[in-house]
XYZ file of C-alpha atoms in Angstrom:
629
model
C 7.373 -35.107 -32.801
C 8.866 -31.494 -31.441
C 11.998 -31.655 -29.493
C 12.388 -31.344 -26.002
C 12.576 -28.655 -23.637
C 10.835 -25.493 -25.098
C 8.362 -24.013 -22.477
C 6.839 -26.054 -19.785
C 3.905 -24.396 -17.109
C 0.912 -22.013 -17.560
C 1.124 -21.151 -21.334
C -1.144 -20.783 -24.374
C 0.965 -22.797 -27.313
C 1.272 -25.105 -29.778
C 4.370 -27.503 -31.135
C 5.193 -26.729 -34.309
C 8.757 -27.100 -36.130
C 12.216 -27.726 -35.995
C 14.097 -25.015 -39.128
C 17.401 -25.471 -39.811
C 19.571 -22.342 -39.375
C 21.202 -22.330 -43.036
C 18.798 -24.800 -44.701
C 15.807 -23.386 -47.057
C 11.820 -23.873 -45.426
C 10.574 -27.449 -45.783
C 6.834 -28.195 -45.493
C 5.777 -29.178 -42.039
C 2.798 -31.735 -42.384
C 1.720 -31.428 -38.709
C 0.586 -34.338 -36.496
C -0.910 -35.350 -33.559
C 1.784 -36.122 -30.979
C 0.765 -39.140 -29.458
C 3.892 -39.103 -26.865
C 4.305 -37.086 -24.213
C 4.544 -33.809 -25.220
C 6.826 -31.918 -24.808
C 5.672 -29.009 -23.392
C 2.499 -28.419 -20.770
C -0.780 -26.429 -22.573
C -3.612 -24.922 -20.917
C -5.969 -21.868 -20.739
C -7.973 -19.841 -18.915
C -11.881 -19.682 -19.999
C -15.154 -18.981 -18.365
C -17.197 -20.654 -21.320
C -17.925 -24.141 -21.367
C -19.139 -26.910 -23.807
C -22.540 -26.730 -22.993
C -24.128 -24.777 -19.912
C -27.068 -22.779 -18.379
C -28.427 -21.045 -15.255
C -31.679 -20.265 -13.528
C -33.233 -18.474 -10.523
C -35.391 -21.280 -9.936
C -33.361 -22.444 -6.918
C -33.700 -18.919 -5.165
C -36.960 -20.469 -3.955
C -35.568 -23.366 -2.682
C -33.613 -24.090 0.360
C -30.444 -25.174 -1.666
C -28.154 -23.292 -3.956
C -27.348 -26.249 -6.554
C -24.599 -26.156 -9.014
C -24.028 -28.922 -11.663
C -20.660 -29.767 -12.913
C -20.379 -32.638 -15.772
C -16.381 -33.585 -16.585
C -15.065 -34.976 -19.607
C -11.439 -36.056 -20.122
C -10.134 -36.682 -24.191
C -7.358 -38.645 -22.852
C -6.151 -40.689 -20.254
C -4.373 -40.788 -17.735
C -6.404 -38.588 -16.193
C -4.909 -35.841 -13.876
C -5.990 -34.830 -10.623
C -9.000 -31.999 -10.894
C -9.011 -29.682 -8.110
C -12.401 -27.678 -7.576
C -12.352 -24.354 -5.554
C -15.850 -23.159 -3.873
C -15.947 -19.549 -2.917
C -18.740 -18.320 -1.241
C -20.081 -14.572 -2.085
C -18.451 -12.044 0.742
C -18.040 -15.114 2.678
C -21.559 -15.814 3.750
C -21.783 -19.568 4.094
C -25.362 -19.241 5.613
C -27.489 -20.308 2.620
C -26.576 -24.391 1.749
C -25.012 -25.602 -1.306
C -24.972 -28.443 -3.210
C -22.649 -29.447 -5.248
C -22.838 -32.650 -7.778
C -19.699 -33.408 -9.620
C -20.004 -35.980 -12.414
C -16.575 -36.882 -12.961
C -16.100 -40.647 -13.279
C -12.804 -42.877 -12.723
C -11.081 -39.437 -11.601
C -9.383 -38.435 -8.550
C -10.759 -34.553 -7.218
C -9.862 -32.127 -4.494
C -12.416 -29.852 -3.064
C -11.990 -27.012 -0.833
C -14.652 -24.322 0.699
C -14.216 -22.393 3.519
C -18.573 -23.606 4.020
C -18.878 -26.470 5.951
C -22.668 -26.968 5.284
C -21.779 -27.975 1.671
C -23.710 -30.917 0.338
C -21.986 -33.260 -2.542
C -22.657 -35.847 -4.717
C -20.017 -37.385 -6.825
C -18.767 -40.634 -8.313
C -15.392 -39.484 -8.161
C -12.757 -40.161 -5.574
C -12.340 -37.263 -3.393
C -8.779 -36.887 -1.982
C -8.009 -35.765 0.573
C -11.726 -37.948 1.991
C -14.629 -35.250 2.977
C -17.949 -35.826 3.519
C -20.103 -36.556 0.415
C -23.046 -38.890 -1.108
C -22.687 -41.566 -4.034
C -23.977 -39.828 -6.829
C -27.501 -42.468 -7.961
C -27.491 -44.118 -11.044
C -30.798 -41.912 -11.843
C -28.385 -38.548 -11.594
C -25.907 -39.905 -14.242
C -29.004 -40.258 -16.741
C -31.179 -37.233 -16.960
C -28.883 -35.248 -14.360
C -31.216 -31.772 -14.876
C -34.483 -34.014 -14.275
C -32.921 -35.413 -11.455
C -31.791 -32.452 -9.858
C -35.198 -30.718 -10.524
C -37.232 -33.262 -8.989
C -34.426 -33.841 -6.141
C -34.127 -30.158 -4.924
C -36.396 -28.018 -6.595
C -34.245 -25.738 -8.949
C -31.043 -25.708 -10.318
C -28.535 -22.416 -9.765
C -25.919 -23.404 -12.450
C -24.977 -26.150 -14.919
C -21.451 -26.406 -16.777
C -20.012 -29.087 -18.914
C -16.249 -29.264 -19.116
C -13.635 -30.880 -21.249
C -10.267 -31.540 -20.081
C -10.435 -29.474 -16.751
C -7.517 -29.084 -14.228
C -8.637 -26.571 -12.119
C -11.940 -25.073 -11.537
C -12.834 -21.979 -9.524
C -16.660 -21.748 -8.848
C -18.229 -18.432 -7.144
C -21.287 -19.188 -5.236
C -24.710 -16.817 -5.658
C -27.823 -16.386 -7.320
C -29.074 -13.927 -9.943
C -32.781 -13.211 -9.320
C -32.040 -11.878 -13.493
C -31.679 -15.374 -14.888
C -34.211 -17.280 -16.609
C -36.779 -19.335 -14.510
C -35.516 -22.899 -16.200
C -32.208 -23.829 -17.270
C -32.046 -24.795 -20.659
C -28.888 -25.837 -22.305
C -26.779 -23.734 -24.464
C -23.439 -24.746 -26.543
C -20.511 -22.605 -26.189
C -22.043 -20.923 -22.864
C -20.263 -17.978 -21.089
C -20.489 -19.071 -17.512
C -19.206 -15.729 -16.222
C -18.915 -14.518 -13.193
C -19.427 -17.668 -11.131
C -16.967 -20.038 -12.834
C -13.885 -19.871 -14.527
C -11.686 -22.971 -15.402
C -8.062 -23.933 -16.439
C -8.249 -26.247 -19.184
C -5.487 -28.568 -20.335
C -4.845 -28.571 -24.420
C -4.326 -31.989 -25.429
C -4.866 -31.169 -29.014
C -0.709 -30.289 -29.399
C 0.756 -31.025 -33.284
C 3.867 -31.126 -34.452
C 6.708 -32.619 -36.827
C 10.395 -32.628 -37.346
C 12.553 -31.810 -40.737
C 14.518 -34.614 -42.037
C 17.485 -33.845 -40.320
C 17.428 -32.895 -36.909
C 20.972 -31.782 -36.603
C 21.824 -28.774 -35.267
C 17.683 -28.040 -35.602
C 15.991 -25.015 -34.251
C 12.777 -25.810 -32.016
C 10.067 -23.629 -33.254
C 6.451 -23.580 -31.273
C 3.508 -21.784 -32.644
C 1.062 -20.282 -30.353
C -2.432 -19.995 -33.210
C -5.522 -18.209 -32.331
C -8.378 -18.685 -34.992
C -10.777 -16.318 -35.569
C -14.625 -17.271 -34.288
C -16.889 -14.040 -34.791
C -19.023 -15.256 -31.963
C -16.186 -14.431 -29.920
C -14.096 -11.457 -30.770
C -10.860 -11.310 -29.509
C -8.742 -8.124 -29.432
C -5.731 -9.076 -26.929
C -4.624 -11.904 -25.718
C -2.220 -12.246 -22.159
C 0.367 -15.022 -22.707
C 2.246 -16.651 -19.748
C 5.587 -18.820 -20.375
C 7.299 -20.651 -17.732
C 10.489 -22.425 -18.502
C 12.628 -25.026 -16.938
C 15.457 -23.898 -15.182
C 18.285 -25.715 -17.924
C 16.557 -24.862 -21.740
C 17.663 -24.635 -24.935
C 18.465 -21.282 -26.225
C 18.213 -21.644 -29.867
C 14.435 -21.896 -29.470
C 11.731 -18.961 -31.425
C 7.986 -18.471 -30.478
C 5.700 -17.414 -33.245
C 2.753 -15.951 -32.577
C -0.570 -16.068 -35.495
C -3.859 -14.588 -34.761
C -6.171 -12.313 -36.501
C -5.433 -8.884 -37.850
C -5.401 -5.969 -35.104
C -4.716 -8.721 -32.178
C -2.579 -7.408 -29.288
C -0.327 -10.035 -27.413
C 0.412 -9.342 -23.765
C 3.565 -11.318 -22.874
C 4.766 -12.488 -19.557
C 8.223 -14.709 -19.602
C 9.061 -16.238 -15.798
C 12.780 -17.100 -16.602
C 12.571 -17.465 -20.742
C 15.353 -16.794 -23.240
C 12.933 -16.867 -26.441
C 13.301 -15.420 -30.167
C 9.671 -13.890 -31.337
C 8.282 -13.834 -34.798
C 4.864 -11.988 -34.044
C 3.223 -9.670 -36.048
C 2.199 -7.575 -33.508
C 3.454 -7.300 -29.397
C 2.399 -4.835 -26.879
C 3.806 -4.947 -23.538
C 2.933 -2.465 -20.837
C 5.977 -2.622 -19.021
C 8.751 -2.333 -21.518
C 10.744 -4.633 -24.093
C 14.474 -6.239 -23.352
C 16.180 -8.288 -26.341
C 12.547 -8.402 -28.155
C 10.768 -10.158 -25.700
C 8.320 -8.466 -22.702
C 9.998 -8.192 -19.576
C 8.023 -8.003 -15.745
C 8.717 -5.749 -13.660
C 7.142 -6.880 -10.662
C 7.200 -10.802 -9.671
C 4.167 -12.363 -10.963
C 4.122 -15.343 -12.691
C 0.454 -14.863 -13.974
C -1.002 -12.906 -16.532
C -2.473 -9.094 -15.045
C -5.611 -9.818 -16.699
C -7.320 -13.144 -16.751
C -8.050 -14.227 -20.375
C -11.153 -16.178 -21.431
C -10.734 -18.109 -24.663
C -13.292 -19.047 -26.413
C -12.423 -22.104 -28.543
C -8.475 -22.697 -28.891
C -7.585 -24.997 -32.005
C -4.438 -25.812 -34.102
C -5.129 -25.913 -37.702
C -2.969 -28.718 -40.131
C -0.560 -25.810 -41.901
C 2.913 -25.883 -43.511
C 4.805 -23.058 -42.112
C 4.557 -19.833 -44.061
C 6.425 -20.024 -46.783
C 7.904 -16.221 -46.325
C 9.529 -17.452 -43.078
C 13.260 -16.225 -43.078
C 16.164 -18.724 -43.207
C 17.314 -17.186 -40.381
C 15.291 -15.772 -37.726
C 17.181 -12.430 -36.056
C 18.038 -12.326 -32.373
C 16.224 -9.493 -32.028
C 12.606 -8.739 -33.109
C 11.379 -5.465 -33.276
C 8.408 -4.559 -30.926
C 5.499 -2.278 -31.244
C 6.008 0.774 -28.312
C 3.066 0.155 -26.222
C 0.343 2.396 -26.603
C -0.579 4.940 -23.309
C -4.152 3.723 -23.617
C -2.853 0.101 -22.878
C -0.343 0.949 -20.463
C -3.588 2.467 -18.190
C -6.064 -0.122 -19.229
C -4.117 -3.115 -17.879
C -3.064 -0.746 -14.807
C -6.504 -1.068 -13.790
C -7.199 -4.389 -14.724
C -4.205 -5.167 -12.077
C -5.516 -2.312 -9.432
C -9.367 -2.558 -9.553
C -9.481 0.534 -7.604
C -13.375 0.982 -7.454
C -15.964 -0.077 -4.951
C -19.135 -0.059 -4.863
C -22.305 -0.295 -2.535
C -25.851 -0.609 -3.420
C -25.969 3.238 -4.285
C -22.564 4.595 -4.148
C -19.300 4.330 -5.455
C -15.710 5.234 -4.481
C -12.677 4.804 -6.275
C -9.021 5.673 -4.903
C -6.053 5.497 -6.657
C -2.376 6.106 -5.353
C -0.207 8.247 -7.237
C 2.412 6.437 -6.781
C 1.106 4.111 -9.907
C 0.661 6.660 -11.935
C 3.609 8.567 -11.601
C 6.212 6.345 -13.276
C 3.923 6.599 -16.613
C 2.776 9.747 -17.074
C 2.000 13.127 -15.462
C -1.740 12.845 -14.182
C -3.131 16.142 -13.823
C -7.005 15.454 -13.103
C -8.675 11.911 -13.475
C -12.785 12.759 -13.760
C -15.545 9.942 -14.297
C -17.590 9.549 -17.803
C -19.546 13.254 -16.444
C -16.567 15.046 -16.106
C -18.004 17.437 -13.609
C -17.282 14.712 -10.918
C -13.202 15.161 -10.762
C -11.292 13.835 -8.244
C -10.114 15.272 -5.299
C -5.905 14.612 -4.854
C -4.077 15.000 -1.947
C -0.346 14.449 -1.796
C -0.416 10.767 -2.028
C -4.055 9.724 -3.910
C -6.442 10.643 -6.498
C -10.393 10.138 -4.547
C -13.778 9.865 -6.125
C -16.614 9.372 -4.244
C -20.364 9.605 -6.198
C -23.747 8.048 -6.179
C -24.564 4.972 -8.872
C -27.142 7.764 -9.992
C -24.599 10.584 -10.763
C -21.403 11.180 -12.999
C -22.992 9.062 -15.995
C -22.844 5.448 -14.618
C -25.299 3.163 -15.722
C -26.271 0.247 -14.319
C -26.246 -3.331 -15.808
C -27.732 -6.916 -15.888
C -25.968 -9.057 -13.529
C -25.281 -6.360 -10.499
C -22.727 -4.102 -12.494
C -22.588 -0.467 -12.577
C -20.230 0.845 -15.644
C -18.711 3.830 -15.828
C -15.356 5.447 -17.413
C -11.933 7.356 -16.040
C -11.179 9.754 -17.970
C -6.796 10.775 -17.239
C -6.116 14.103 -18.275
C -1.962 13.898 -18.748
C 0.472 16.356 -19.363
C 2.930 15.415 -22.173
C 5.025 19.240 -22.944
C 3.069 22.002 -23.579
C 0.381 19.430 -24.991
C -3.047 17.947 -22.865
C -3.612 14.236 -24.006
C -6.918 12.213 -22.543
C -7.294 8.836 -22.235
C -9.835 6.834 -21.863
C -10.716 3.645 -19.954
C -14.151 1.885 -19.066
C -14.299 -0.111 -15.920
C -17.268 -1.869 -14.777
C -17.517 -1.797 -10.284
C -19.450 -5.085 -9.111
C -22.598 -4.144 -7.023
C -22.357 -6.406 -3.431
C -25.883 -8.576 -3.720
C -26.087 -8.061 0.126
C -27.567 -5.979 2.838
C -26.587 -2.286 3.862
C -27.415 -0.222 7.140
C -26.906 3.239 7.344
C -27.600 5.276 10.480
C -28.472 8.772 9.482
C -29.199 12.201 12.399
C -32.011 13.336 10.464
C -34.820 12.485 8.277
C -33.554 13.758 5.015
C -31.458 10.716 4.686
C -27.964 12.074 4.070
C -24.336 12.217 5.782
C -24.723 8.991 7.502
C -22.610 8.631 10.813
C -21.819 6.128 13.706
C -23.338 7.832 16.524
C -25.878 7.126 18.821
C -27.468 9.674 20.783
C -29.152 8.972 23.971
C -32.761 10.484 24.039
C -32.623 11.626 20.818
C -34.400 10.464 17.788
C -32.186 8.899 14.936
C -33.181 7.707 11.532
C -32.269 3.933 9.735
C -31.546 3.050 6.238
C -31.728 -0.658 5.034
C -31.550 -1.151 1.664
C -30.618 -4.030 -0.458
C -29.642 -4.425 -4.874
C -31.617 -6.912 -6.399
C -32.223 -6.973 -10.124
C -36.071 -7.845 -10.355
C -36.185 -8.744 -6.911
C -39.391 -11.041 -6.006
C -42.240 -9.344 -3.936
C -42.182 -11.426 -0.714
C -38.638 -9.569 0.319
C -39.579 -8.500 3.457
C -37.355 -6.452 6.065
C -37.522 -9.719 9.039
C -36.007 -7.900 12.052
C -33.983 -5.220 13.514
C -32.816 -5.136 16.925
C -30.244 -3.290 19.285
C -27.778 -5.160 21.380
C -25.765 -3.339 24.110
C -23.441 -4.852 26.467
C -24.803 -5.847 29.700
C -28.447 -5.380 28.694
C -31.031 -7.267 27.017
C -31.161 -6.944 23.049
C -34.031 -4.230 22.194
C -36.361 -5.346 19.076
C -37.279 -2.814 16.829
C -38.509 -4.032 13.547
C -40.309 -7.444 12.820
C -41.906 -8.136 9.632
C -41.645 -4.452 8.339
C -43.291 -3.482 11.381
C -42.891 -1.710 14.619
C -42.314 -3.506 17.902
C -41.939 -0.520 20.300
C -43.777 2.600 20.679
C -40.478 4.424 20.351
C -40.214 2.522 16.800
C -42.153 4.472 13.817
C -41.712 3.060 10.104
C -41.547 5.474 7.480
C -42.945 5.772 4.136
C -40.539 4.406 1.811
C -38.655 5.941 -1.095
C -39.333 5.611 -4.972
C -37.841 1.917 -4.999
C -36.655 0.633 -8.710
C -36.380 -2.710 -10.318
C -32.807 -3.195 -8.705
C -32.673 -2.194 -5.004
C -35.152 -2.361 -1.970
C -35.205 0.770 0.529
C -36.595 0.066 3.851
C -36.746 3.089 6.783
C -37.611 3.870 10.031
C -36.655 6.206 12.885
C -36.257 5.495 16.494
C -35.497 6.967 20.487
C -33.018 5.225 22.358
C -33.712 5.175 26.012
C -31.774 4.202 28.698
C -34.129 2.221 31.519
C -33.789 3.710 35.531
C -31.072 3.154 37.494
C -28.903 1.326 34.180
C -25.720 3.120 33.271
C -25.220 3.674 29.328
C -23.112 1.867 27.228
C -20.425 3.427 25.384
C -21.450 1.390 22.380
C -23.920 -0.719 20.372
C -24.813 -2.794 17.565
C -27.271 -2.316 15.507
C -28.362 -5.865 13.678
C -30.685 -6.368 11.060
C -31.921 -9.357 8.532
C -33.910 -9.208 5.207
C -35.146 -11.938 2.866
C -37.536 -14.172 1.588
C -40.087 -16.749 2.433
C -37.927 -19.632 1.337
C -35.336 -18.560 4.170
C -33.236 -17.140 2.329
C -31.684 -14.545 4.520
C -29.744 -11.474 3.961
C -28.141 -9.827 7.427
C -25.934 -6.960 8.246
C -24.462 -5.701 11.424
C -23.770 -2.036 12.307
C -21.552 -1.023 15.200
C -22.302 2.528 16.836
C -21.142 4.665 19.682
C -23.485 5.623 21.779
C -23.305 9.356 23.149
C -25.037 10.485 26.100
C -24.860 14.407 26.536
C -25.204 14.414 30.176
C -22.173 12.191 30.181
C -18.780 13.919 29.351
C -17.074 12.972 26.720
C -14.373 10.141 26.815
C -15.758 9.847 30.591
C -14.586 6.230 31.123
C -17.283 6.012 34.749
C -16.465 5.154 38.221
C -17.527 1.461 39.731
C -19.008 1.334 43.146
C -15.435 0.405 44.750
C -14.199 3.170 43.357
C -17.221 5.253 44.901
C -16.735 3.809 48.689
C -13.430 3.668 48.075
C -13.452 8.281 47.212
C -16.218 8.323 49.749
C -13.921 6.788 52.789
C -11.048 8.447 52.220
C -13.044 11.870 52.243
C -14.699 10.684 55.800
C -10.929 9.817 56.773
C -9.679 12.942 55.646
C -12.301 15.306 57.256
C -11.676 13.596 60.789
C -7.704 14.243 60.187
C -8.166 18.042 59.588
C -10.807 18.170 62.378
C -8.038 16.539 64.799
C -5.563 18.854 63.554
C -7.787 22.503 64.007
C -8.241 21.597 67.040
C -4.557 20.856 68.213
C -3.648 24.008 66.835
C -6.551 25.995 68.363
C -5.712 23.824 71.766
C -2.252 24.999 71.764
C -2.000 28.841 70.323
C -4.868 30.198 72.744
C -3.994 32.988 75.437
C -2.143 32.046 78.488
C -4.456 34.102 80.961
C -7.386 32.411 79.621
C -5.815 28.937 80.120
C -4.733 29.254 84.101
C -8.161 29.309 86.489
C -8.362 32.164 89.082
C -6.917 31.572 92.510
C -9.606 31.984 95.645
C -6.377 32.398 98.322
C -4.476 35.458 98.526
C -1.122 35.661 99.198
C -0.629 36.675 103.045
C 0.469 40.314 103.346
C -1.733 40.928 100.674
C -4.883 38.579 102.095
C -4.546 40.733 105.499
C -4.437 44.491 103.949
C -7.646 42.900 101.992
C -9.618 41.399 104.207
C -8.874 44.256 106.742
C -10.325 46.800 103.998
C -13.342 44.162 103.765
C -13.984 44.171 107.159
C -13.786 47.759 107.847
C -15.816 48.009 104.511
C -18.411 45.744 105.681
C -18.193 47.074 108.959
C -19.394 50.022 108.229
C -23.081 49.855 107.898
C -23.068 47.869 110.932
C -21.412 49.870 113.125
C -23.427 52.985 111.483
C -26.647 50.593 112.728
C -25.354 50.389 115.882
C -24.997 53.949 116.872
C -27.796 54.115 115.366
C-alpha cells in the first residue's frame, strides 16, 4: 500500500514507493491497492472504449445520442452529465438514452424539450422514460427502428463527469458502425476516474519517503508530445514527498501545482510561466490545466523502480527554460483569439499578453501579406476563409497559422503557431447597399433598393436546403413577407442569381424596396428575420436588426405626436390674438390728439356773432343785389 496524504483532486498519477532517505534502492513489486487509495486519479479524454457517429438522424425529427456506462468497481460514484446545445439553439429535440445501471446521475441542459431514457436514478428527479428491456439488448437496433437515426454513440468506463456538445455533421457516415478506441471529438469529452492505482511499501516504513509515479506508455496510434498535469493537495501534507514523471522520449510536461510542496524527478519539464524551487508555478489562479488534454489509454505497468534512482533525491531539480514557441502556443490555447463566420475570419489580440514575453513587432497569418493592423492597445486581423492561406477542413474548421515576428537585440526571431477557428454551423444575414455584395452595413433606406445575403456552412450539405422565409417586422406595423420557398412574395421582392456555391456553404440573394404605406409614419428601426432548412424540419434562423433611414426625415429627428401638434398649434392661435390685442392698444393710445376730439357745431359767443353777422351779410348779398334788381 502507498502512504497517506500525497496529492488528492484533478491529477494524472500513479502510487508508487516509499525510499528511504539513507537506505540503498529496494525492488518495488507493485500491486493493486485494494484499499482506499490514497490519492484521487482521473483524466481528461475525448476517446472512448468503443464509439461511432452518423448523419442519419439529420433526417429525422430527433437528434439522438447514445451513452453506454461501465463502472470496474463499486461503489459507484455519482456521474454527472452536462448537455450543451450548439450557440444555444434548443429548437431541434434531443434525445438522450443513458445506459447506466444501479447508478445515481445528474443531468443538466439549459433545453427543456430534451427527451431521456435511462435506467439510472436521476437526482435531482427530471422528467424521463424507463429505458425497455429491448434498448438494453441491441441498443443501436433499437434506437434505429425507435427514431430513425442515431447522431452519436459512446461507451465509457469509469466516468465521473461527462460534457456532451449537441449538433450534427452532415460529413459523417450514413450508419454508425462501431469502432474501438474512437475519438469522439468535438461533441464529447469525459473525466474518467483511474482505478487501476499500484503500489508497495519497503520493509521498513520508518522515516520513509512517499514517492508517486505519474507513467505514460507509448501507443503509436496515439502520439503524444505534451502532456498538462494538474495537482491539488490537501491543505496539511507531508513534505518529504517526490513526483516522478516517465513517458516517452521528447515528451513535454506542463505542470500546474494548486497549493503543492513536491520534489520532481522528470526527465524533461516545460512550464510557460516560470519555475520556483523546481516545480512550475501559476501565475494567474486557475486550478485547471490551460489546455485540455485527451489521453488516449492511461496504464501502470508492474516495474521495480529504476535502479539508477539516487539515494537521495535533491531539493531542487533542475528545469528545462521553456521554449518561446511554447510560451505562445499555450498563450493561445488559453486566449482563442479567432472567430470565425461562414466566410470570414477575425482575430484580435491585446498587447497587453504579449508584452510581458516578448517584443511583438508584426503578427501576419500563414500568407504573410495579410499583417495585422495595431493600434495602441491590440493587434487586428480581419480576412476572408478564402484569403491569407487558410484552408478549410472536415468537421467545420478552417486552419490557418500566426506567424510573431519578435524583436530579441539587434536580432528578428519568428515563431510559429497553427490554430484551427471553428466555423458556426448556423445561419448568417448580411444587408449589403449595392449589388456587388461587399461592405455590409445596418442601414435601411426608405425608397431605396437594398441587397440581402443569406448564406449558411455545411460540409456536403443535402439538396432539399431550401431558403423557407424572410420577412420584415417594424414596430407598430404588420410584418412584411419577402421570401418563401426561395421565392418572391412581393413585387418589390426580386431573387437573384446565386453565386458559385461549394461543397461547404449555401449562398442565397435577393434585393428589395422598402416602402412606407400612406399616411404611416416610419420606424426608426427594423428587423430583418429569416429561416433556412430542410424537409425534415430541421430549421436554421437568424435575426438582423437595422435602422431604418428616411432622407426626407432629419436625422436623429425623434417626431412630434398629435398632442404635441394641437398642443404648438394652440399656443400659436393664443399667441397671435395676444399680439393682435396688444397693436392695437398701442395704436389706440399713441394716435394724434386733434384726430381723437370730434369738431364742435357751436361757436363760442363773441365769436358766433362776428360769424354769423359776416354770414348773413355774405348771404345777404345776392339777395339784396336781387332785390334792387
Amino acid at each position: 500500500r502507498c502512504r497517506r496524504g500525497s496529492s488528492a483532486g484533478k491529477s494524472a498519477a500513479s502510487c508508487g514507493a516509499q525510499i528511504r532517505d539513507s537506505a540503498p534502492a529496494e525492488h518495488c513489486d507493485l500491486q493493486p491497492v485494494t484499499a482506499d487509495p490514497p490519492i484521487t486519479l482521473s483524466y481528461t479524454t475525448s476517446t472512448v472504449l468503443q464509439g461511432c457517429v452518423s448523419r442519419r438522424s439529420m433526417y429525422t425529427g430527433h437528434e439522438v445520442h447514445v451513452l453506454s456506462i461501465q463502472w470496474s468497481k463499486t461503489p459507484v460514484p455519482m456521474l454527472n452529465v452536462s448537455i450543451t446545445p450548439r450557440a444555444d439553439d434548443c429548437t431541434r429535440q434531443t434525445v438522450l438514452i443513458l445506459q447506466c445501471p444501479q447508478c445515481s446521475a445528474s443531468i443538466t441542459s439549459p433545453c427543456q424539450n430534451l427527451l431521456i431514457h435511462t435506467d439510472a436514478c436521476l437526482s435531482p428527479k427530471v422528467k424521463s422514460m424507463e429505458l425497455p428491456e429491448a434498448a438494453k439488448g441491441d441498443t443501436l437496433d433499437w434506437v434505429q427502428s425507435t427514431y430513425g437515426g442515431i447522431t452519436s454513440y459512446s461507451k465509457l468506463k469509469d466516468p465521473q463527469r461527462i460534457h456532451l456538445h449537441l449538433g450534427e455533421n452532415s460529413s459523417s457516415p450514413p450508419n454508425c458502425i462501431l469502432q474501438k478506441d474512437f475519438d469522439a471529438t468535438p461533441h464529447l469529452e469525459a473525466e474518467v476516474l483511474f482505478r487501476e492505482v499500484k503500489g508497495c511499501t519497503s520493509s521498513s516504513a520508518h522515516n520513509a519517503r512517499a514517492a508517486h509515479i505519474v507513467q505514460l506508455l507509448h501507443k503509436p496510434s496515439l502520439p503524444i508530445t505534451e502532456v498538462n498535469l494538474t495537482l491539488s493537495c490537501p491543505e496539511q501534507q507531508l513534505n518529504n514527498q517526490i513526483l516522478l514523471l516517465q513517458g516517452p522520449a521528447n515528451l513535454t510536461w506542463i505542470l500546474m501545482l494548486n497549493s503543492c510542496s513536491l520534489n520532481f524527478l522528470v526527465r524533461s519539464c516545460t512550464c510557460p510561466w516560470g519555475r520556483r524551487k523546481g516545480s512550475c508555478w501559476p501565475t494567474r489562479s486557475r486550478a485547471s490545466s490551460p489546455k485540455g488534454f485527451k489521453w488516449g489509454v492511461l496504464t501502470q505497468t508492474p516495474r521495480p523502480l529504476p535502479a539508477e534512482v539516487p539515494r537521495k533525491l535533491p531539493v531542487v531539480t533542475t528545469l528545462s527554460a521553456p521554449s518561446t514557441d511554447l510560451m505562445f502556443r499555450t498563450l493561445l490555447l488559453l486566449l482563442r483569439p479567432w472567430k470565425c463566420t461562414d466566410d470570414t475570419m477575425e482575430i484580435v489580440i491585446a498587447r497587453s499578453h504579449l508584452e510581458v514575453r516578448a517584443d511583438v513587432v508584426n503578427i501576419t497569418l500563414r500568407d504573410i501579406s495579410c499583417q495585422a493592423e495595431k493600434n495602441a492597445t491590440h493587434f487586428m486581423l480581419h480576412t476572408l476563409l478564402s484569403n491569407c492561406g487558410t484552408w478549410l477542413e472536415s468537421h467545420g474548421r478552417a486552419n490557418n497559422e500566426l506567424i510573431f515576428s519578435l524583436s530579441t537585440g539587434l536580432v528578428l526571431q519568428s515563431v510559429r503557431v497553427a490554430f484551427q477557428c471553428p466555423i458556426p454551423r448556423e445561419l448568417f444575414l448580411r444587408l449589403f447597399p449595392t449589388a456587388d455584395f461587399k461592405a455590409p452595413q445596418t442601414e435601411l433606406e426608405v425608397n431605396k433598393e437594398v441587397f440581402v445575403q443569406a448564406s449558411m456552412h455545411l460540409e456536403d450539405y443535402p439538396a432539399d436546403l431550401q431558403l423557407k422565409e424572410c420577412y420584415l417586422m417594424a414596430p407598430g406595423m404588420e410584418p412584411l413577407l419577402l421570401v418563401q420557398g426561395n421565392k418572391a412574395q412581393s413585387s418589390s421582392v426580386a431573387m437573384l442569381e446565386e453565386p458559385p456555391s461549394n461543397r461547404t456553404r449555401k449562398v442565397w440573394r435577393f434585393r428589395f424596396t422598402y416602402t412606407i404605406p400612406e399616411g404611416r409614419h416610419v420606424p426608426f428601426s427594423a428587423t430583418l428575420k429569416c429561416k433556412a432548412g430542410l424537409q425534415n424540419n430541421t430549421i436554421f434562423e437568424k435575426v438582423l436588426e437595422v435602422k431604418v433611414k428616411d432622407i426626407w426625415r432629419p436625422p436623429n429627428n425623434q417626431g412630434l405626436g398629435l398632442s404635441a401638434v394641437l398642443g404648438i398649434t394652440f399656443g400659436a392661435f393664443l399667441i397671435g390674438a395676444l399680439l393682435t390685442a396688444g397693436l392695437w392698444y398701442i395704436y389706440s393710445h399713441t394716435r394724434p390728439i386733434s384726430k381723437l376730439q370730434p369738431v364742435s357745431t357751436t361757436a363760442p359767443a363773441s365769436e358766433s356773432s362776428s360769424t354769423n353777422h359776416s354770414i348773413g351779410s355774405t348771404q345777404s348779398t345776392p339777395c339784396s343785389t336781387s332785390s334792387m334788381a
